[in-house]
């Protein structure tokens, strides 16, 4: 399954997407984790709306008296979901980040001055066990979405000369740097099922382009999105089974949500239905199991507008955005698909602190419209095929170093031809 981790503070990102506190879901959908506000967890934990009202002042006298922030692990792969609180002797800061692993442990990231500390938490009968992993000396660091391998966790740390990818859990000797990429990188989307290929949105010379980082080749960088030379092209979501990519780009003249196919020579499309007026649409989950069928892959979207936040679903083949009300207490931006196309949305309320609503998605009526039809996009945005593919960039390098034969499964700029049989120059 493909899931997206929502950042730990509510904000509007530079790409126009809205972020909000929510739930981090493991890559296999077995566990989830969040930072919650309550007394000792369980039924006393408040709803997300109450958490927002509590804010950073929780635990002080007043409405938030007696409450504290603590991690909470959700089990999602059983008959019914249930939550296990993981409090320690000291309450957590509201800016702490949590990430679930496939073995049931929860990674917690704490900011202590200019140090970023990491530990693994796990239930031990009535208490919580903690395994310190070490710390990274840097002022800024962001956790990446859960790795597909289920055992590792990675983070991004921007620096003076580039952005470092850190392995913060799953290494042999604590946190260790595994790649350094020129420029300032944000985002983070996994492109495969093994946790080897990571897509990042890299800013160089004022232009943002998504690139693919090979973590098994010492951080070798390859171009991924190049719709036009000067456009800002970000990758929001990728599904490894179908190859579907969800993209935000200003190539059409404004920031629009579009889709493409990994390794395909087809151009990116920007459907009109994904640009409703006065609303921000952000994809957060893709249906698994649609092998080599990107047009049939369902996508779940968070929709933010003046009336609030709700859920949208869409398929490339249907070219229609279905909008539905989420369950009360939905942890906005969190969810996952079953292989048969049922959308599962986690929620928490005062009476149901751990719940998952299953949303039946409307079926699309086939239309007699060619799949390559463009939706309101100027003709000059269609990228032309290039006969000379872009060269991979060596780890921390400038793209000029030759390399060995490329993998045929490696991602390729959507502006260019598929990679099959391609070798690096030199």
C-alpha positions as a Python dict, from the first residue, in 0.01 Angstrom:
ca = {
    (1, 'X'): (0, 0, 0),
    (2, 'X'): (106, 359, -48),
    (3, 'X'): (57, 598, 239),
    (4, 'X'): (167, 946, 319),
    (5, 'X'): (287, 1086, 651),
    (6, 'X'): (137, 1422, 741),
    (7, 'X'): (371, 1669, 908),
    (8, 'X'): (335, 1739, 1281),
    (9, 'X'): (220, 2100, 1261),
    (10, 'X'): (-64, 2260, 1074),
    (11, 'X'): (64, 2480, 793),
    (12, 'X'): (33, 2558, 427),
    (13, 'X'): (343, 2437, 242),
    (14, 'X'): (513, 2625, -39),
    (15, 'X'): (356, 2385, -287),
    (16, 'X'): (9, 2484, -171),
    (17, 'X'): (-61, 2157, 10),
    (18, 'X'): (-206, 2175, 360),
    (19, 'X'): (-36, 1981, 638),
    (20, 'X'): (-180, 1894, 977),
    (21, 'X'): (-111, 1676, 1278),
    (22, 'X'): (-225, 1324, 1203),
    (23, 'X'): (-130, 960, 1206),
    (24, 'X'): (183, 796, 1067),
    (25, 'X'): (105, 452, 919),
    (26, 'X'): (364, 178, 868),
    (27, 'X'): (433, 84, 507),
    (28, 'X'): (261, -255, 545),
    (29, 'X'): (-41, -105, 723),
    (30, 'X'): (9, -314, 1037),
    (31, 'X'): (70, -33, 1287),
    (32, 'X'): (28, 340, 1316),
    (33, 'X'): (147, 600, 1565),
    (34, 'X'): (64, 951, 1670),
    (35, 'X'): (141, 1201, 1943),
    (36, 'X'): (-171, 1259, 2148),
    (37, 'X'): (-284, 1472, 2438),
    (38, 'X'): (-441, 1309, 2742),
    (39, 'X'): (-399, 1196, 3100),
    (40, 'X'): (-291, 832, 3081),
    (41, 'X'): (-420, 742, 2735),
    (42, 'X'): (-710, 516, 2652),
    (43, 'X'): (-1060, 658, 2679),
    (44, 'X'): (-934, 971, 2855),
    (45, 'X'): (-755, 1088, 2541),
    (46, 'X'): (-938, 1381, 2381),
    (47, 'X'): (-1055, 1416, 2027),
    (48, 'X'): (-829, 1582, 1767),
    (49, 'X'): (-1032, 1902, 1806),
    (50, 'X'): (-965, 1902, 2179),
    (51, 'X'): (-595, 1839, 2115),
    (52, 'X'): (-579, 2146, 1892),
    (53, 'X'): (-744, 2355, 2164),
    (54, 'X'): (-499, 2214, 2421),
    (55, 'X'): (-197, 2320, 2216),
    (56, 'X'): (149, 2359, 2361),
    (57, 'X'): (13, 2486, 2693),
    (58, 'X'): (-129, 2149, 2792),
    (59, 'X'): (-36, 2042, 3140),
    (60, 'X'): (-57, 2394, 3279),
    (61, 'X'): (-335, 2516, 3506),
    (62, 'X'): (-664, 2580, 3333),
    (63, 'X'): (-847, 2378, 3074),
    (64, 'X'): (-538, 2162, 3006),
    (65, 'X'): (-464, 2080, 3373),
    (66, 'X'): (-347, 1724, 3424),
    (67, 'X'): (-293, 1652, 3056),
    (68, 'X'): (30, 1577, 2874),
    (69, 'X'): (157, 1474, 2532),
    (70, 'X'): (253, 1110, 2486),
    (71, 'X'): (298, 865, 2195),
    (72, 'X'): (21, 624, 2108),
    (73, 'X'): (51, 311, 1894),
    (74, 'X'): (-242, 181, 1691),
    (75, 'X'): (-272, -181, 1578),
    (76, 'X'): (-451, -192, 1243),
    (77, 'X'): (-407, -548, 1112),
    (78, 'X'): (-636, -724, 1360),
    (79, 'X'): (-1012, -781, 1359),
    (80, 'X'): (-1063, -439, 1522),
    (81, 'X'): (-818, -152, 1564),
    (82, 'X'): (-695, -71, 1914),
    (83, 'X'): (-458, 180, 2069),
    (84, 'X'): (-179, 132, 2323),
    (85, 'X'): (-52, 444, 2504),
    (86, 'X'): (326, 469, 2539),
    (87, 'X'): (382, 733, 2809),
    (88, 'X'): (712, 777, 2993),
    (89, 'X'): (786, 944, 3324),
    (90, 'X'): (822, 1281, 3154),
    (91, 'X'): (565, 1419, 2906),
    (92, 'X'): (674, 1475, 2549),
    (93, 'X'): (704, 1813, 2380),
    (94, 'X'): (426, 1884, 2127),
    (95, 'X'): (682, 1909, 1844),
    (96, 'X'): (808, 1551, 1891),
    (97, 'X'): (764, 1319, 1590),
    (98, 'X'): (669, 951, 1597),
    (99, 'X'): (698, 678, 1334),
    (100, 'X'): (579, 315, 1359),
    (101, 'X'): (793, 17, 1261),
    (102, 'X'): (655, -312, 1131),
    (103, 'X'): (763, -499, 1448),
    (104, 'X'): (537, -281, 1666),
    (105, 'X'): (800, -50, 1809),
    (106, 'X'): (758, 326, 1770),
    (107, 'X'): (1043, 561, 1681),
    (108, 'X'): (1030, 895, 1858),
    (109, 'X'): (1227, 1201, 1747),
    (110, 'X'): (1288, 1471, 2009),
    (111, 'X'): (1443, 1813, 1953),
    (112, 'X'): (1685, 1914, 2229),
    (113, 'X'): (1849, 2251, 2149),
    (114, 'X'): (2063, 2181, 1838),
    (115, 'X'): (2050, 1804, 1885),
    (116, 'X'): (1801, 1563, 1735),
    (117, 'X'): (1759, 1260, 1964),
    (118, 'X'): (1602, 925, 1868),
    (119, 'X'): (1464, 635, 2072),
    (120, 'X'): (1248, 329, 2016),
    (121, 'X'): (943, 287, 2240),
    (122, 'X'): (757, -37, 2305),
    (123, 'X'): (495, -161, 2554),
    (124, 'X'): (624, -361, 2853),
    (125, 'X'): (321, -482, 3043),
    (126, 'X'): (184, -182, 3231),
    (127, 'X'): (474, 43, 3135),
    (128, 'X'): (674, 165, 2837),
    (129, 'X'): (1023, 52, 2743),
    (130, 'X'): (1270, 288, 2576),
    (131, 'X'): (1579, 203, 2371),
    (132, 'X'): (1792, 513, 2301),
    (133, 'X'): (1944, 509, 1952),
    (134, 'X'): (2162, 821, 1965),
    (135, 'X'): (2144, 1176, 1838),
    (136, 'X'): (2235, 1390, 1538),
    (137, 'X'): (2404, 1728, 1589),
    (138, 'X'): (2210, 1963, 1362),
    (139, 'X'): (1957, 2243, 1412),
    (140, 'X'): (1696, 2108, 1169),
    (141, 'X'): (1588, 1754, 1081),
    (142, 'X'): (1267, 1602, 941),
    (143, 'X'): (1156, 1241, 951),
    (144, 'X'): (1082, 1079, 616),
    (145, 'X'): (776, 856, 559),
    (146, 'X'): (805, 498, 690),
    (147, 'X'): (1045, 289, 484),
    (148, 'X'): (889, 7, 280),
    (149, 'X'): (1120, -246, 447),
    (150, 'X'): (941, -186, 778),
    (151, 'X'): (1260, -195, 989),
    (152, 'X'): (1442, 127, 896),
    (153, 'X'): (1369, 494, 946),
    (154, 'X'): (1527, 787, 764),
    (155, 'X'): (1542, 1164, 808),
    (156, 'X'): (1648, 1474, 611),
    (157, 'X'): (1888, 1732, 751),
    (158, 'X'): (1964, 2042, 538),
    (159, 'X'): (2316, 2179, 561),
    (160, 'X'): (2538, 2449, 414),
    (161, 'X'): (2643, 2249, 106),
    (162, 'X'): (2353, 2009, 64),
    (163, 'X'): (2096, 1790, 235),
    (164, 'X'): (2198, 1477, 424),
    (165, 'X'): (1983, 1164, 436),
    (166, 'X'): (2027, 1000, 777),
    (167, 'X'): (1948, 641, 868),
    (168, 'X'): (1817, 702, 1221),
    (169, 'X'): (1682, 352, 1299),
    (170, 'X'): (1785, 15, 1162),
    (171, 'X'): (2159, 80, 1145),
    (172, 'X'): (2430, -108, 1331),
    (173, 'X'): (2570, 179, 1539),
    (174, 'X'): (2299, 439, 1583),
    (175, 'X'): (2217, 723, 1342),
    (176, 'X'): (2445, 736, 1038),
    (177, 'X'): (2452, 946, 719),
    (178, 'X'): (2381, 744, 405),
    (179, 'X'): (2366, 1012, 133),
    (180, 'X'): (2430, 1380, 71),
    (181, 'X'): (2240, 1556, -206),
    (182, 'X'): (2335, 1896, -347),
    (183, 'X'): (2078, 2168, -280),
    (184, 'X'): (1800, 2194, -26),
    (185, 'X'): (1570, 1891, -29),
    (186, 'X'): (1219, 1851, 107),
    (187, 'X'): (935, 1604, 59),
    (188, 'X'): (1018, 1236, 49),
    (189, 'X'): (841, 958, -144),
    (190, 'X'): (951, 594, -173),
    (191, 'X'): (962, 462, -529),
    (192, 'X'): (1007, 88, -465),
    (193, 'X'): (913, -188, -220),
    (194, 'X'): (1259, -235, -68),
    (195, 'X'): (1345, 112, 61),
    (196, 'X'): (1624, 165, -189),
    (197, 'X'): (1493, 442, -417),
    (198, 'X'): (1386, 767, -252),
    (199, 'X'): (1239, 1065, -436),
    (200, 'X'): (1316, 1412, -298),
    (201, 'X'): (1213, 1760, -409),
    (202, 'X'): (1544, 1941, -459),
    (203, 'X'): (1582, 2317, -490),
    (204, 'X'): (1880, 2433, -698),
    (205, 'X'): (1923, 2787, -832),
    (206, 'X'): (1569, 2875, -728),
    (207, 'X'): (1402, 2588, -919),
    (208, 'X'): (1252, 2277, -754),
    (209, 'X'): (1279, 1942, -931),
    (210, 'X'): (1205, 1594, -799),
    (211, 'X'): (1510, 1367, -808),
    (212, 'X'): (1560, 999, -728),
    (213, 'X'): (1826, 903, -472),
    (214, 'X'): (1966, 548, -475),
    (215, 'X'): (2051, 467, -114),
    (216, 'X'): (2235, 149, -209),
    (217, 'X'): (2469, 335, -445),
    (218, 'X'): (2596, 586, -188),
    (219, 'X'): (2326, 837, -267),
    (220, 'X'): (2358, 851, -645),
    (221, 'X'): (2109, 1105, -780),
    (222, 'X'): (1907, 1080, -1103),
    (223, 'X'): (1658, 1333, -1244),
    (224, 'X'): (1297, 1226, -1198),
    (225, 'X'): (1068, 1516, -1299),
    (226, 'X'): (1163, 1766, -1572),
    (227, 'X'): (838, 1888, -1722),
    (228, 'X'): (990, 2213, -1846),
    (229, 'X'): (1332, 2361, -1778),
    (230, 'X'): (1211, 2635, -1546),
    (231, 'X'): (907, 2472, -1387),
    (232, 'X'): (886, 2367, -1022),
    (233, 'X'): (800, 1996, -1033),
    (234, 'X'): (730, 1817, -703),
    (235, 'X'): (640, 1454, -640),
    (236, 'X'): (361, 1409, -385),
    (237, 'X'): (280, 1038, -408),
    (238, 'X'): (404, 725, -587),
    (239, 'X'): (264, 374, -612),
    (240, 'X'): (524, 103, -674),
    (241, 'X'): (275, -154, -810),
    (242, 'X'): (113, 54, -1084),
    (243, 'X'): (385, 314, -1136),
    (244, 'X'): (136, 597, -1082),
    (245, 'X'): (291, 930, -982),
    (246, 'X'): (99, 1225, -837),
    (247, 'X'): (274, 1552, -917),
    (248, 'X'): (234, 1921, -839),
    (249, 'X'): (385, 2154, -1098),
    (250, 'X'): (357, 2512, -1219),
    (251, 'X'): (448, 2413, -1575),
    (252, 'X'): (95, 2499, -1700),
    (253, 'X'): (136, 2855, -1565),
    (254, 'X'): (0, 2790, -1216),
    (255, 'X'): (46, 2524, -950),
    (256, 'X'): (-167, 2228, -1057),
    (257, 'X'): (-206, 1868, -951),
    (258, 'X'): (-120, 1618, -1222),
    (259, 'X'): (-31, 1255, -1279),
    (260, 'X'): (223, 1054, -1474),
    (261, 'X'): (364, 705, -1495),
    (262, 'X'): (708, 607, -1366),
    (263, 'X'): (940, 512, -1652),
    (264, 'X'): (689, 610, -1921),
    (265, 'X'): (742, 834, -2223),
    (266, 'X'): (391, 973, -2181),
    (267, 'X'): (365, 1337, -2077),
    (268, 'X'): (222, 1452, -1746),
    (269, 'X'): (-151, 1522, -1744),
    (270, 'X'): (-329, 1788, -1538),
    (271, 'X'): (-698, 1690, -1509),
    (272, 'X'): (-950, 1970, -1469),
    (273, 'X'): (-1139, 1773, -1205),
    (274, 'X'): (-838, 1795, -969),
    (275, 'X'): (-851, 2174, -956),
    (276, 'X'): (-1183, 2261, -782),
    (277, 'X'): (-1226, 2634, -719),
    (278, 'X'): (-1120, 2774, -381),
    (279, 'X'): (-999, 2436, -259),
    (280, 'X'): (-661, 2273, -201),
    (281, 'X'): (-636, 1908, -306),
    (282, 'X'): (-359, 1689, -162),
    (283, 'X'): (-317, 1315, -239),
    (284, 'X'): (-236, 1091, 57),
    (285, 'X'): (-289, 725, -42),
    (286, 'X'): (-294, 507, -355),
    (287, 'X'): (-462, 171, -406),
    (288, 'X'): (-213, -119, -403),
    (289, 'X'): (-217, -422, -628),
    (290, 'X'): (-290, -248, -958),
    (291, 'X'): (20, -393, -1121),
    (292, 'X'): (108, -208, -1442),
    (293, 'X'): (-241, -50, -1445),
    (294, 'X'): (-190, 312, -1338),
    (295, 'X'): (-516, 425, -1500),
    (296, 'X'): (-709, 192, -1265),
    (297, 'X'): (-524, 292, -947),
    (298, 'X'): (-755, 476, -706),
    (299, 'X'): (-614, 777, -521),
    (300, 'X'): (-742, 925, -195),
    (301, 'X'): (-720, 1301, -160),
    (302, 'X'): (-758, 1545, 123),
    (303, 'X'): (-967, 1847, 21),
    (304, 'X'): (-943, 2171, 220),
    (305, 'X'): (-1184, 2455, 156),
    (306, 'X'): (-1376, 2732, 330),
    (307, 'X'): (-1629, 2477, 459),
    (308, 'X'): (-1365, 2255, 621),
    (309, 'X'): (-1182, 1936, 529),
    (310, 'X'): (-1324, 1631, 353),
    (311, 'X'): (-1222, 1334, 139),
    (312, 'X'): (-1196, 1293, -236),
    (313, 'X'): (-1130, 984, -446),
    (314, 'X'): (-1020, 972, -808),
    (315, 'X'): (-894, 735, -1076),
    (316, 'X'): (-711, 844, -1393),
    (317, 'X'): (-945, 631, -1604),
    (318, 'X'): (-1258, 786, -1454),
    (319, 'X'): (-1154, 1153, -1480),
    (320, 'X'): (-1401, 1241, -1206),
    (321, 'X'): (-1338, 1363, -851),
    (322, 'X'): (-1576, 1197, -603),
    (323, 'X'): (-1617, 1401, -283),
    (324, 'X'): (-1742, 1240, 39),
    (325, 'X'): (-1776, 1333, 405),
    (326, 'X'): (-1512, 1181, 631),
    (327, 'X'): (-1595, 1019, 965),
    (328, 'X'): (-1619, 1244, 1268),
    (329, 'X'): (-1273, 1287, 1421),
    (330, 'X'): (-1088, 1184, 1105),
    (331, 'X'): (-713, 1227, 1145),
    (332, 'X'): (-705, 1438, 833),
    (333, 'X'): (-462, 1327, 565),
    (334, 'X'): (-420, 975, 707),
    (335, 'X'): (-560, 661, 546),
    (336, 'X'): (-486, 353, 342),
    (337, 'X'): (-649, 142, 72),
    (338, 'X'): (-726, -227, 70),
    (339, 'X'): (-631, -414, -246),
    (340, 'X'): (-998, -444, -341),
    (341, 'X'): (-1049, -68, -336),
    (342, 'X'): (-1195, 8, 9),
    (343, 'X'): (-1059, 328, 165),
    (344, 'X'): (-984, 301, 538),
    (345, 'X'): (-983, 628, 732),
    (346, 'X'): (-858, 637, 1095),
    (347, 'X'): (-1047, 858, 1338),
    (348, 'X'): (-1054, 941, 1708),
    (349, 'X'): (-1334, 1096, 1913),
    (350, 'X'): (-1414, 1131, 2281),
    (351, 'X'): (-1621, 813, 2272),
    (352, 'X'): (-1411, 621, 2017),
    (353, 'X'): (-1041, 696, 2077),
    (354, 'X'): (-927, 449, 1808),
    (355, 'X'): (-1144, 375, 1507),
    (356, 'X'): (-1118, 303, 1137),
    (357, 'X'): (-1404, 388, 900),
    (358, 'X'): (-1428, 194, 574),
    (359, 'X'): (-1543, 403, 282),
    (360, 'X'): (-1691, 240, -24),
    (361, 'X'): (-1574, 440, -323),
    (362, 'X'): (-1817, 513, -608),
    (363, 'X'): (-1737, 331, -929),
    (364, 'X'): (-1651, 538, -1232),
    (365, 'X'): (-1862, 517, -1544),
    (366, 'X'): (-1637, 453, -1848),
    (367, 'X'): (-1620, 743, -2089),
    (368, 'X'): (-1543, 749, -2456),
    (369, 'X'): (-1250, 985, -2409),
    (370, 'X'): (-896, 888, -2513),
    (371, 'X'): (-664, 827, -2219),
    (372, 'X'): (-413, 1075, -2354),
    (373, 'X'): (-662, 1363, -2361),
    (374, 'X'): (-523, 1675, -2199),
    (375, 'X'): (-740, 1871, -1959),
    (376, 'X'): (-707, 2244, -1994),
    (377, 'X'): (-329, 2241, -2031),
    (378, 'X'): (-159, 2473, -2281),
    (379, 'X'): (-6, 2277, -2571),
    (380, 'X'): (343, 2409, -2504),
    (381, 'X'): (347, 2235, -2165),
    (382, 'X'): (353, 1893, -2330),
    (383, 'X'): (717, 1784, -2295),
    (384, 'X'): (879, 1660, -2613),
    (385, 'X'): (1069, 1331, -2618),
    (386, 'X'): (1442, 1367, -2574),
    (387, 'X'): (1687, 1140, -2752),
    (388, 'X'): (1972, 1198, -2505),
    (389, 'X'): (1874, 1090, -2152),
    (390, 'X'): (1992, 1282, -1847),
    (391, 'X'): (2299, 1141, -1678),
    (392, 'X'): (2287, 1015, -1322),
    (393, 'X'): (2462, 1230, -1064),
    (394, 'X'): (2723, 1070, -843),
    (395, 'X'): (2670, 1089, -468),
    (396, 'X'): (2727, 1451, -367),
    (397, 'X'): (2854, 1530, -717),
    (398, 'X'): (2759, 1750, -1008),
    (399, 'X'): (2633, 1492, -1257),
    (400, 'X'): (2950, 1474, -1467),
    (401, 'X'): (3102, 1152, -1331),
    (402, 'X'): (3060, 837, -1541),
    (403, 'X'): (2915, 527, -1383),
    (404, 'X'): (2849, 157, -1443),
    (405, 'X'): (2551, 9, -1624),
    (406, 'X'): (2220, 144, -1498),
    (407, 'X'): (1942, -65, -1349),
    (408, 'X'): (1648, -107, -1587),
    (409, 'X'): (1403, -39, -1302),
    (410, 'X'): (1553, 301, -1224),
    (411, 'X'): (1317, 601, -1245),
    (412, 'X'): (1346, 836, -1540),
    (413, 'X'): (1244, 1196, -1604),
    (414, 'X'): (891, 1201, -1742),
    (415, 'X'): (1026, 1428, -2015),
    (416, 'X'): (1238, 1144, -2153),
    (417, 'X'): (1218, 794, -2299),
    (418, 'X'): (1202, 479, -2083),
    (419, 'X'): (1521, 353, -1928),
    (420, 'X'): (1530, -3, -2064),
    (421, 'X'): (1880, -96, -2177),
    (422, 'X'): (2020, 251, -2102),
    (423, 'X'): (2378, 291, -1979),
    (424, 'X'): (2549, 593, -1831),
    (425, 'X'): (2763, 803, -2061),
    (426, 'X'): (3128, 707, -2071),
}
